[in-house]
């Protein structure tokens, strides 16, 4: 969970923003090149938590007794860690990117960050961990499987 907390802090600190400029009539005009900031933030979150899911599933497969219960435990740990990373990152993003008080003047540039992600971003790392654990179980030979289970019992 500590690793997921660190990922959340880093994601929140480095979350890209959409820059908008206040026009003379009070409208907001996006600054070119920053329109896709929400997608970039989403993609970074999914990639980093997905890589962490691989690591957790691999560690769980190699060091713990193997079986369906451990596979479910691994999925729950990855899901809760991913949610934890999102919760921390969203809090930091909203804290760092607050709108100024009062009415902005024409020509001011505001930095907007959307830390909203879909349920897909929370479920994908868990799915990656489940598939990785299952593939490792299917592809490991019975000697490796029994040696690992025996070493876990010690």
CSV table of C-alpha atoms in Angstrom, one decimal:
chain,number,residue,atom,x,y,z
A,1,UNK,CA,0.0,0.0,0.0
A,2,UNK,CA,3.0,2.3,0.6
A,3,UNK,CA,4.0,1.9,-3.0
A,4,UNK,CA,0.5,2.8,-4.2
A,5,UNK,CA,0.5,5.8,-1.9
A,6,UNK,CA,3.8,7.0,-3.4
A,7,UNK,CA,2.3,6.5,-6.9
A,8,UNK,CA,-0.7,8.6,-5.9
A,9,UNK,CA,1.4,11.4,-4.5
A,10,UNK,CA,3.6,11.5,-7.6
A,11,UNK,CA,0.6,11.3,-9.9
A,12,UNK,CA,-1.1,14.1,-8.0
A,13,UNK,CA,2.1,16.3,-8.1
A,14,UNK,CA,2.8,15.7,-11.8
A,15,UNK,CA,-0.8,15.7,-13.1
A,16,UNK,CA,-1.0,17.7,-16.3
A,17,UNK,CA,-3.3,20.7,-16.5
A,18,UNK,CA,-5.4,22.3,-19.2
A,19,UNK,CA,-4.4,25.9,-19.5
A,20,UNK,CA,-7.2,28.3,-20.4
A,21,UNK,CA,-7.0,32.0,-21.2
A,22,UNK,CA,-9.7,34.4,-20.1
A,23,UNK,CA,-10.9,36.4,-23.2
A,24,UNK,CA,-12.2,40.0,-23.3
A,25,UNK,CA,-15.8,38.8,-23.1
A,26,UNK,CA,-15.1,36.6,-20.1
A,27,UNK,CA,-15.1,33.3,-22.0
A,28,UNK,CA,-12.4,30.7,-21.5
A,29,UNK,CA,-10.2,29.8,-24.5
A,30,UNK,CA,-8.0,26.7,-24.2
A,31,UNK,CA,-4.3,27.3,-24.8
A,32,UNK,CA,-3.2,25.1,-27.8
A,33,UNK,CA,-1.4,22.0,-26.8
A,34,UNK,CA,-3.0,21.5,-23.4
A,35,UNK,CA,-6.4,20.1,-24.4
A,36,UNK,CA,-5.5,16.5,-23.9
A,37,UNK,CA,-4.2,16.9,-20.4
A,38,UNK,CA,-7.0,14.7,-18.9
A,39,UNK,CA,-6.2,11.8,-21.2
A,40,UNK,CA,-2.5,12.1,-20.5
A,41,UNK,CA,-3.2,12.0,-16.7
A,42,UNK,CA,-5.5,9.0,-17.2
A,43,UNK,CA,-3.0,7.1,-19.3
A,44,UNK,CA,-0.1,7.8,-16.9
A,45,UNK,CA,-2.3,6.6,-14.0
A,46,UNK,CA,-3.3,3.4,-15.8
A,47,UNK,CA,0.3,2.6,-17.0
A,48,UNK,CA,1.9,3.1,-13.6
A,49,UNK,CA,-0.7,1.3,-11.6
A,50,UNK,CA,-0.7,-1.5,-14.2
A,51,UNK,CA,3.1,-1.9,-13.8
A,52,UNK,CA,2.7,-2.0,-10.1
A,53,UNK,CA,-0.1,-4.7,-10.5
A,54,UNK,CA,2.4,-6.8,-12.4
A,55,UNK,CA,4.9,-6.4,-9.6
A,56,UNK,CA,2.4,-7.3,-6.9
A,57,UNK,CA,1.1,-10.3,-8.8
A,58,UNK,CA,4.6,-11.6,-9.4
A,59,UNK,CA,5.6,-11.1,-5.8
A,60,UNK,CA,2.5,-12.8,-4.6
A,61,UNK,CA,2.9,-15.7,-7.1
A,62,UNK,CA,6.6,-16.3,-6.2
A,63,UNK,CA,6.5,-15.9,-2.4
A,64,UNK,CA,3.1,-16.9,-1.2
A,65,UNK,CA,1.2,-20.2,-1.2
A,66,UNK,CA,-0.5,-20.5,-4.6
A,67,UNK,CA,-4.2,-21.1,-5.3
A,68,UNK,CA,-7.5,-19.4,-6.0
A,69,UNK,CA,-7.7,-17.7,-2.6
A,70,UNK,CA,-4.3,-16.1,-3.1
A,71,UNK,CA,-5.3,-15.0,-6.6
A,72,UNK,CA,-8.4,-13.3,-5.2
A,73,UNK,CA,-6.3,-11.8,-2.3
A,74,UNK,CA,-3.9,-10.4,-4.9
A,75,UNK,CA,-6.7,-8.9,-6.9
A,76,UNK,CA,-8.2,-7.2,-3.8
A,77,UNK,CA,-4.8,-5.8,-2.8
A,78,UNK,CA,-4.3,-4.4,-6.3
A,79,UNK,CA,-7.8,-2.9,-6.4
A,80,UNK,CA,-7.5,-1.3,-3.0
A,81,UNK,CA,-4.0,0.0,-3.8
A,82,UNK,CA,-5.2,1.5,-7.1
A,83,UNK,CA,-8.1,3.1,-5.3
A,84,UNK,CA,-5.8,4.5,-2.6
A,85,UNK,CA,-3.4,5.9,-5.3
A,86,UNK,CA,-6.4,7.6,-7.0
A,87,UNK,CA,-7.7,9.0,-3.7
A,88,UNK,CA,-4.4,10.5,-2.7
A,89,UNK,CA,-3.6,11.7,-6.3
A,90,UNK,CA,-7.0,13.4,-6.7
A,91,UNK,CA,-6.7,15.1,-3.4
A,92,UNK,CA,-3.2,16.5,-4.2
A,93,UNK,CA,-4.3,17.5,-7.7
A,94,UNK,CA,-7.3,19.5,-6.4
A,95,UNK,CA,-5.1,21.0,-3.6
A,96,UNK,CA,-2.5,22.2,-6.1
A,97,UNK,CA,-4.8,23.5,-8.8
A,98,UNK,CA,-7.4,25.6,-7.1
A,99,UNK,CA,-9.0,28.5,-9.0
A,100,UNK,CA,-8.1,32.0,-7.9
A,101,UNK,CA,-10.7,33.8,-5.8
A,102,UNK,CA,-12.7,36.7,-7.5
A,103,UNK,CA,-13.1,37.3,-11.1
A,104,UNK,CA,-10.2,36.7,-13.4
A,105,UNK,CA,-9.1,39.6,-15.7
A,106,UNK,CA,-9.0,39.2,-19.5
A,107,UNK,CA,-5.6,37.7,-20.5
A,108,UNK,CA,-5.2,35.7,-17.2
A,109,UNK,CA,-4.3,32.1,-17.8
A,110,UNK,CA,-5.9,29.6,-15.5
A,111,UNK,CA,-4.6,26.1,-14.9
A,112,UNK,CA,-7.4,23.4,-14.7
A,113,UNK,CA,-6.8,19.8,-13.7
A,114,UNK,CA,-9.3,17.1,-13.9
A,115,UNK,CA,-8.4,14.2,-11.7
A,116,UNK,CA,-11.5,12.3,-12.7
A,117,UNK,CA,-10.9,8.8,-14.0
A,118,UNK,CA,-13.3,6.2,-15.1
A,119,UNK,CA,-14.0,2.9,-13.4
A,120,UNK,CA,-11.9,1.3,-16.1
A,121,UNK,CA,-8.8,2.9,-14.6
A,122,UNK,CA,-9.6,1.3,-11.2
A,123,UNK,CA,-10.4,-2.2,-12.7
A,124,UNK,CA,-7.7,-2.5,-15.3
A,125,UNK,CA,-4.8,-3.0,-12.9
A,126,UNK,CA,-6.8,-5.6,-11.0
A,127,UNK,CA,-7.5,-7.4,-14.2
A,128,UNK,CA,-3.8,-7.3,-15.2
A,129,UNK,CA,-2.9,-8.8,-11.8
A,130,UNK,CA,-5.5,-11.6,-12.2
A,131,UNK,CA,-4.4,-12.5,-15.7
A,132,UNK,CA,-0.7,-12.4,-14.9
A,133,UNK,CA,-1.2,-14.6,-11.8
A,134,UNK,CA,-3.4,-17.0,-13.8
A,135,UNK,CA,-0.9,-17.2,-16.7
A,136,UNK,CA,2.0,-17.8,-14.3
A,137,UNK,CA,0.0,-20.6,-12.6
A,138,UNK,CA,-0.9,-22.2,-15.9
A,139,UNK,CA,2.6,-22.0,-17.4
A,140,UNK,CA,4.6,-23.1,-14.3
A,141,UNK,CA,5.5,-26.7,-14.2
A,142,UNK,CA,4.3,-28.9,-11.3
A,143,UNK,CA,7.7,-29.1,-9.7
A,144,UNK,CA,8.1,-25.4,-9.5
A,145,UNK,CA,4.6,-25.1,-8.2
A,146,UNK,CA,5.1,-27.7,-5.5
A,147,UNK,CA,8.5,-26.4,-4.5
A,148,UNK,CA,7.1,-22.9,-4.1
A,149,UNK,CA,4.1,-24.2,-2.1
A,150,UNK,CA,6.5,-26.2,0.1
A,151,UNK,CA,8.8,-23.3,0.7
A,152,UNK,CA,5.8,-21.1,1.6
A,153,UNK,CA,4.7,-23.7,4.2
A,154,UNK,CA,8.1,-23.5,6.0
